[in-house]
XYZ file of C-alpha atoms in Angstrom:
460
model
C -29.082 111.850 39.685
C -27.831 109.390 37.056
C -25.746 106.290 37.716
C -22.920 108.009 35.852
C -22.847 110.713 38.516
C -22.919 108.240 41.394
C -19.884 106.435 39.981
C -17.767 109.536 39.389
C -14.728 109.306 41.705
C -14.324 113.062 42.171
C -15.746 116.143 40.490
C -12.284 117.631 40.020
C -11.208 114.838 37.691
C -11.711 115.005 33.941
C -14.225 112.735 32.168
C -11.600 110.321 30.794
C -9.962 109.881 34.174
C -13.354 109.388 35.822
C -14.192 106.779 33.222
C -10.921 104.955 33.802
C -11.467 104.689 37.547
C -15.120 103.744 37.127
C -14.121 100.966 34.724
C -11.365 99.712 37.021
C -13.700 99.670 40.034
C -15.778 96.915 38.458
C -13.383 95.637 35.782
C -10.516 94.494 38.011
C -12.725 92.304 40.257
C -14.501 90.906 37.184
C -11.182 90.152 35.498
C -9.834 88.423 38.604
C -13.087 86.455 38.844
C -12.545 85.230 35.270
C -8.989 84.200 36.150
C -10.113 82.215 39.182
C -12.960 80.584 37.239
C -10.464 79.582 34.566
C -8.510 77.677 37.209
C -11.478 75.467 38.173
C -11.261 73.270 35.070
C -7.489 73.097 35.522
C -7.953 71.779 39.069
C -10.503 69.205 37.862
C -8.279 68.020 35.022
C -5.231 67.677 37.291
C -7.148 65.716 39.941
C -8.977 63.485 37.453
C -5.682 62.918 35.643
C -4.454 60.980 38.693
C -6.988 58.265 37.821
C -5.322 57.515 34.493
C -5.539 58.394 30.793
C -8.987 56.868 30.106
C -10.839 58.785 32.858
C -8.998 61.932 31.768
C -10.098 61.430 28.158
C -13.663 60.772 29.329
C -13.611 63.945 31.435
C -12.380 65.986 28.457
C -15.146 64.510 26.291
C -17.773 65.091 28.977
C -16.732 68.717 29.490
C -16.983 69.384 25.746
C -20.549 68.010 25.700
C -21.497 69.878 28.870
C -20.054 73.112 27.493
C -22.553 73.048 24.603
C -25.498 73.736 26.912
C -23.454 76.009 29.125
C -22.767 78.248 26.103
C -26.441 78.095 25.106
C -27.416 79.290 28.568
C -24.792 82.004 28.774
C -26.651 84.176 26.268
C -29.808 84.691 28.358
C -27.677 84.977 31.503
C -25.511 87.697 29.968
C -28.484 89.480 28.389
C -29.467 90.646 31.875
C -26.388 92.914 32.056
C -27.338 95.518 29.396
C -30.970 95.478 30.517
C -30.003 96.264 34.107
C -27.277 98.793 33.290
C -29.464 100.762 30.873
C -32.294 100.889 33.423
C -29.903 102.166 36.111
C -28.291 104.602 33.713
C -31.692 106.173 33.121
C -32.494 106.285 36.844
C -30.026 105.186 39.535
C -32.922 104.649 41.952
C -34.842 102.351 39.590
C -35.583 99.025 41.264
C -38.686 97.520 39.663
C -37.341 97.357 36.111
C -34.050 95.888 37.336
C -35.897 93.352 39.475
C -38.001 92.232 36.498
C -34.935 91.645 34.317
C -32.881 89.777 36.921
C -35.814 87.692 38.075
C -36.804 86.617 34.573
C -33.161 85.932 33.717
C -33.071 83.508 36.645
C -36.411 82.028 35.580
C -35.141 81.478 32.054
C -31.978 79.620 33.058
C -33.826 77.797 35.846
C -36.513 76.480 33.493
C -34.495 76.111 30.302
C -31.345 74.406 31.609
C -33.053 71.335 33.159
C -35.267 70.807 30.104
C -32.393 71.049 27.627
C -30.247 68.834 29.856
C -32.505 65.873 29.088
C -30.437 65.352 25.933
C -27.563 64.190 28.157
C -29.505 60.989 28.840
C -28.145 60.043 25.410
C -24.609 61.346 25.952
C -23.020 57.935 25.398
C -24.877 57.476 22.109
C -23.811 60.936 20.917
C -20.195 60.193 21.823
C -20.276 56.912 19.903
C -21.779 58.678 16.877
C -18.738 60.969 16.759
C -16.380 58.000 16.688
C -15.239 58.071 20.310
C -13.978 54.783 21.844
C -16.784 52.835 23.508
C -15.099 52.609 26.920
C -14.450 56.378 26.961
C -18.047 57.133 25.934
C -19.339 54.851 28.692
C -17.301 56.733 31.304
C -18.287 60.178 29.954
C -22.085 59.808 30.267
C -22.364 59.418 34.073
C -19.845 62.248 34.491
C -21.983 64.584 32.363
C -25.135 63.548 34.217
C -23.415 64.373 37.510
C -22.499 67.823 36.160
C -26.041 68.597 34.952
C -27.642 69.555 38.315
C -25.083 72.346 38.672
C -25.840 73.922 35.289
C -28.757 76.217 36.299
C -26.791 77.337 39.361
C -23.671 78.087 37.288
C -25.775 80.191 34.917
C -27.597 81.798 37.830
C -24.235 82.938 39.193
C -23.623 84.765 35.885
C -27.000 86.535 36.173
C -26.353 87.649 39.752
C -22.733 88.566 39.017
C -23.820 90.878 36.192
C -26.455 92.480 38.415
C -23.846 93.133 41.113
C -21.431 94.598 38.564
C -24.107 97.028 37.388
C -24.608 98.308 40.947
C -20.823 98.460 41.481
C -20.625 95.491 43.839
C -18.270 93.363 41.737
C -15.996 92.192 44.561
C -18.504 89.839 46.170
C -18.581 87.418 43.180
C -14.765 87.335 43.260
C -14.726 86.280 46.903
C -17.467 83.711 46.291
C -15.707 82.154 43.301
C -12.452 81.889 45.281
C -14.268 80.076 48.090
C -16.170 77.754 45.744
C -12.957 76.912 43.859
C -11.334 75.845 47.110
C -14.492 73.957 48.055
C -14.513 72.210 44.670
C -10.918 71.046 45.187
C -11.796 69.688 48.660
C -14.902 67.876 47.400
C -12.873 66.447 44.526
C -10.361 65.108 47.046
C -13.139 63.468 49.037
C -15.380 62.148 46.264
C -12.962 61.272 43.456
C -10.562 59.266 45.620
C -12.828 58.261 48.535
C -10.791 59.961 51.247
C -11.902 60.517 54.879
C -14.462 57.725 54.678
C -16.332 59.112 51.660
C -17.220 56.723 48.796
C -14.729 56.523 45.900
C -16.846 57.808 43.001
C -14.036 58.825 40.611
C -15.490 60.745 37.604
C -19.001 60.837 39.041
C -17.520 62.257 42.239
C -15.863 65.042 40.265
C -19.208 65.874 38.640
C -21.019 65.910 41.976
C -18.298 68.151 43.441
C -18.712 70.650 40.610
C -22.509 70.678 40.895
C -22.398 71.195 44.665
C -19.828 73.997 44.277
C -21.988 75.810 41.710
C -25.078 75.503 43.920
C -23.266 76.739 47.032
C -21.779 79.653 45.080
C -25.238 80.633 43.811
C -26.859 80.589 47.249
C -23.905 82.487 48.710
C -24.611 85.308 46.241
C -28.333 85.126 47.044
C -27.472 85.556 50.725
C -25.133 88.471 49.980
C -27.734 90.241 47.835
C -30.354 89.759 50.546
C -28.006 91.281 53.137
C -25.923 93.977 51.419
C -27.397 97.464 51.855
C -27.614 98.591 48.222
C -28.363 95.189 46.697
C -31.223 94.305 49.029
C -33.139 97.465 48.006
C -33.964 95.717 44.728
C -35.842 92.900 46.536
C -34.835 90.427 43.825
C -36.242 87.413 45.630
C -39.412 88.946 47.070
C -42.413 87.244 45.420
C -39.903 85.421 43.220
C -42.643 83.064 42.017
C -44.510 85.930 40.303
C -44.331 85.518 36.515
C -43.532 88.299 34.046
C -43.817 86.726 30.610
C -43.207 89.894 28.535
C -39.856 90.451 30.311
C -39.117 86.706 30.107
C -39.527 86.921 26.317
C -37.368 90.056 26.153
C -34.494 88.332 27.966
C -34.772 85.342 25.628
C -34.922 87.576 22.542
C -31.784 89.438 23.558
C -30.026 86.309 24.787
C -30.158 83.893 21.871
C -27.897 85.923 19.536
C -25.369 86.221 22.373
C -25.388 82.434 22.800
C -24.754 81.876 19.107
C -21.988 84.487 19.059
C -20.197 82.811 21.985
C -20.745 79.440 20.317
C -19.151 80.586 17.054
C -15.889 81.396 18.854
C -15.889 78.344 21.121
C -16.527 75.983 18.209
C -13.731 77.546 16.164
C -11.053 76.808 18.745
C -12.470 73.307 19.350
C -12.475 72.650 15.602
C -8.810 73.651 15.490
C -8.111 70.762 17.890
C -9.375 68.331 15.254
C -7.262 70.005 12.580
C -4.183 69.631 14.774
C -5.114 65.999 15.467
C -5.029 65.256 11.753
C -1.562 66.790 11.507
C 0.012 64.924 14.451
C -0.086 64.015 18.132
C 2.743 66.375 19.063
C 0.994 69.205 17.240
C -2.228 68.581 19.150
C -0.407 68.546 22.495
C 1.476 71.733 21.638
C -1.758 73.404 20.519
C -3.390 72.673 23.887
C -0.474 74.239 25.758
C -0.340 77.357 23.570
C -4.118 77.724 23.698
C -4.019 77.549 27.490
C -1.501 80.420 27.525
C -3.698 82.446 25.163
C -6.803 81.733 27.239
C -5.015 82.753 30.425
C -3.989 86.049 28.823
C -7.591 86.554 27.688
C -9.220 86.348 31.131
C -8.390 89.840 32.419
C -9.359 91.611 29.147
C -12.591 89.615 29.169
C -13.429 90.880 32.656
C -12.542 94.463 31.726
C -14.633 94.160 28.565
C -17.631 92.901 30.515
C -17.234 95.876 32.816
C -16.992 98.076 29.716
C -20.329 96.680 28.538
C -21.856 97.684 31.876
C -20.394 101.185 31.595
C -21.667 101.566 28.024
C -25.130 100.430 29.126
C -25.169 102.968 31.950
C -24.231 105.777 29.573
C -26.780 104.631 27.002
C -29.507 104.556 29.651
C -28.536 108.089 30.676
C -28.761 109.191 26.987
C -25.142 110.346 27.220
C -23.785 109.625 23.736
C -20.400 111.177 24.479
C -20.242 108.970 27.576
C -21.060 105.905 25.470
C -18.149 106.614 23.111
C -15.827 107.355 26.018
C -16.794 104.161 27.884
C -16.385 102.026 24.755
C -13.009 103.543 23.869
C -11.731 103.160 27.431
C -12.784 99.504 27.523
C -10.952 98.788 24.259
C -7.782 100.593 25.352
C -7.678 98.980 28.795
C -8.338 95.529 27.344
C -5.444 95.965 24.926
C -3.191 97.132 27.749
C -4.153 94.190 29.972
C -3.563 91.543 27.330
C -0.244 93.059 26.281
C 1.061 92.572 29.824
C 1.006 88.849 29.057
C 1.446 88.884 25.277
C 4.732 90.812 25.208
C 6.623 88.454 27.569
C 5.168 85.481 25.682
C 6.402 86.891 22.386
C 9.881 87.684 23.750
C 10.449 84.467 25.759
C 8.318 81.720 24.179
C 10.607 78.863 25.207
C 10.642 80.063 28.808
C 6.834 80.147 28.880
C 6.627 76.689 27.319
C 8.926 75.426 30.075
C 6.243 76.140 32.676
C 4.090 73.432 31.066
C 6.644 70.826 29.978
C 9.940 69.765 31.559
C 12.656 71.158 29.244
C 15.189 68.564 30.385
C 13.040 65.621 29.243
C 14.067 64.513 25.739
C 10.540 63.205 25.114
C 9.237 66.768 25.357
C 11.691 68.303 22.893
C 9.449 68.128 19.830
C 6.386 69.481 21.646
C 8.416 72.266 23.278
C 9.731 73.376 19.896
C 6.207 73.467 18.500
C 4.865 75.406 21.506
C 7.672 77.931 21.143
C 6.781 78.386 17.454
C 3.067 78.799 18.202
C 3.340 81.303 21.040
C 4.574 84.349 19.061
C 1.554 84.014 16.746
C -0.736 83.546 19.754
C 0.761 86.698 21.273
C 0.143 88.594 18.020
C -3.506 87.586 17.828
C -3.953 88.565 21.477
C -4.056 92.218 20.371
C -6.955 91.568 18.010
C -8.631 89.267 20.543
C -8.695 92.137 23.049
C -10.189 94.522 20.481
C -12.899 92.135 19.327
C -14.021 91.145 22.823
C -14.111 94.761 24.048
C -16.013 95.926 20.962
C -18.409 92.987 21.215
C -19.165 93.617 24.880
C -19.667 97.337 24.237
C -22.175 96.496 21.512
C -24.006 94.205 23.959
C -24.153 97.119 26.366
C -26.108 98.909 23.627
C -28.317 95.798 23.138
C -26.875 95.508 19.633
C -26.511 91.726 19.332
C -27.845 90.427 16.011
C -25.515 92.190 13.575
C -22.465 91.343 15.762
C -23.616 87.706 15.722
C -23.537 87.709 11.911
C -20.180 89.508 11.794
C -18.692 87.008 14.236
C -19.977 84.053 12.232
C -18.462 85.447 9.041
C -15.129 86.238 10.713
C -14.692 82.842 12.323
C -16.342 80.419 9.919
C -16.222 82.035 6.472
C -12.767 83.598 6.903
C -10.788 82.062 9.786
C -11.627 78.367 9.661
C -11.239 77.922 5.873
C -7.833 79.636 6.041
C -6.804 77.483 9.013
C -7.931 74.275 7.277
C -6.252 75.169 3.975
C -2.957 76.316 5.457
C -2.910 73.519 8.023
C -3.862 70.579 5.845
C -3.018 71.771 2.347
C 0.309 73.610 2.641
C 3.775 72.946 4.142
C 2.932 75.397 6.957
C 0.954 72.583 8.618
C 0.336 73.338 12.318
C 1.692 76.893 12.030
C -0.871 77.447 9.279
C -3.708 76.611 11.654
C -2.536 79.400 13.963
C -2.354 81.839 11.047
C -5.968 80.955 10.274
C -6.971 81.669 13.877
C -5.138 84.980 13.661
C -7.031 85.839 10.460
C -10.365 85.133 12.175
C -9.565 87.447 15.085
C -8.284 90.212 12.799
C -11.546 90.007 10.843
C -13.614 90.024 14.051
C -11.684 92.980 15.489
C -12.094 95.031 12.306
C -15.753 94.191 11.744
C -16.921 94.563 15.357
C -14.759 97.644 15.859
C -16.245 99.137 12.697
C -19.746 98.310 13.849
C -19.089 99.957 17.213
C -17.797 103.105 15.502
C -20.880 103.261 13.269
C -23.455 102.914 16.041
C -21.743 105.349 18.420
C -20.884 108.184 16.045
C -22.932 111.367 16.051
């Protein structure tokens, strides 16, 4: 029996309907998990913001530096997903091959993250090299160092979450991330402000809270996997110390292009911040608000797309080429549908959406509100192409096709999108609106190129 057969809701349903329900079974929990995870940084920023503008600026700087290694580690962590899903697609009872992939994925992030994190001993120097104020750089370094112990656990959660999605146990990570988000808020309250007799550690306290939350979330998933009936059959942690260097190298080989691909997109939107900063303070503030709306809309399609990658991997492992095309198409269509649920209201009522972030009655907010309202319709338009590119990209990962998509993404974002954004933003009267048109161009290019690549590799 193949994994495809075990996931079929009912034999009387047609293949497209079966695929839809199979995708939703893992996609909805994964999408909700992404939404909850997205809220963690928001909680941190709000609570750190109570300390004042300098700690908030230092936290923003520290998170940017921390995110560099987080992105680097996400590739190997996410590489486990297609390896596991293809193995289970070939044989739903396969345990050894799955165990090798998950175990070596955990080894890779567990060994690599601490070694690479040594560069954060020079975080203050790096911040000063980029022209950051000395007092902000001095605050950022201890915050980053407090975040570092949680990095391997945060990446380990991704490995275990992808394993659980492949065996259709995607709800457990959702429950764990909800609990750890609440725990993070409580620890922030205790350690940032020194409440209930705890020491007042401010930014360092926020970093410690995040690290502890990541570690507790990881061990909660370990406990669940060791207890849950289907998951424990894989014996992921039995003889965990046993090395498997060929599989270790395979995870690394599949993971590094994924890291670079994620980095291309993350760096593009961070670079746009600097473009907006050169245009004006109001433009930068409005960009952050509009980008937050776009990112919020993106979370559910991202979760559905990740589930689509799992489904594609299962079909590929089962050598079901029609199933591969069906799973990929369903992931793209559902991702578009999910993002449109947010994009359409944003396009129709941009000023109303902007009002959730800034008080409309405050005259000081008038200029920023007007800019946000002008940005949001463009952000809503590029949401369509964002959904297509992420679904196509995840489907290609499900096929272990990662190097060509990496190149296509780099071209779309850095040879097409960023030059257009810089030219229109800094060299034409469009100014800040021009930056958004450049971002739209990058996502259109990514959607067309990755969608075309997916069509080529899945056709008969």
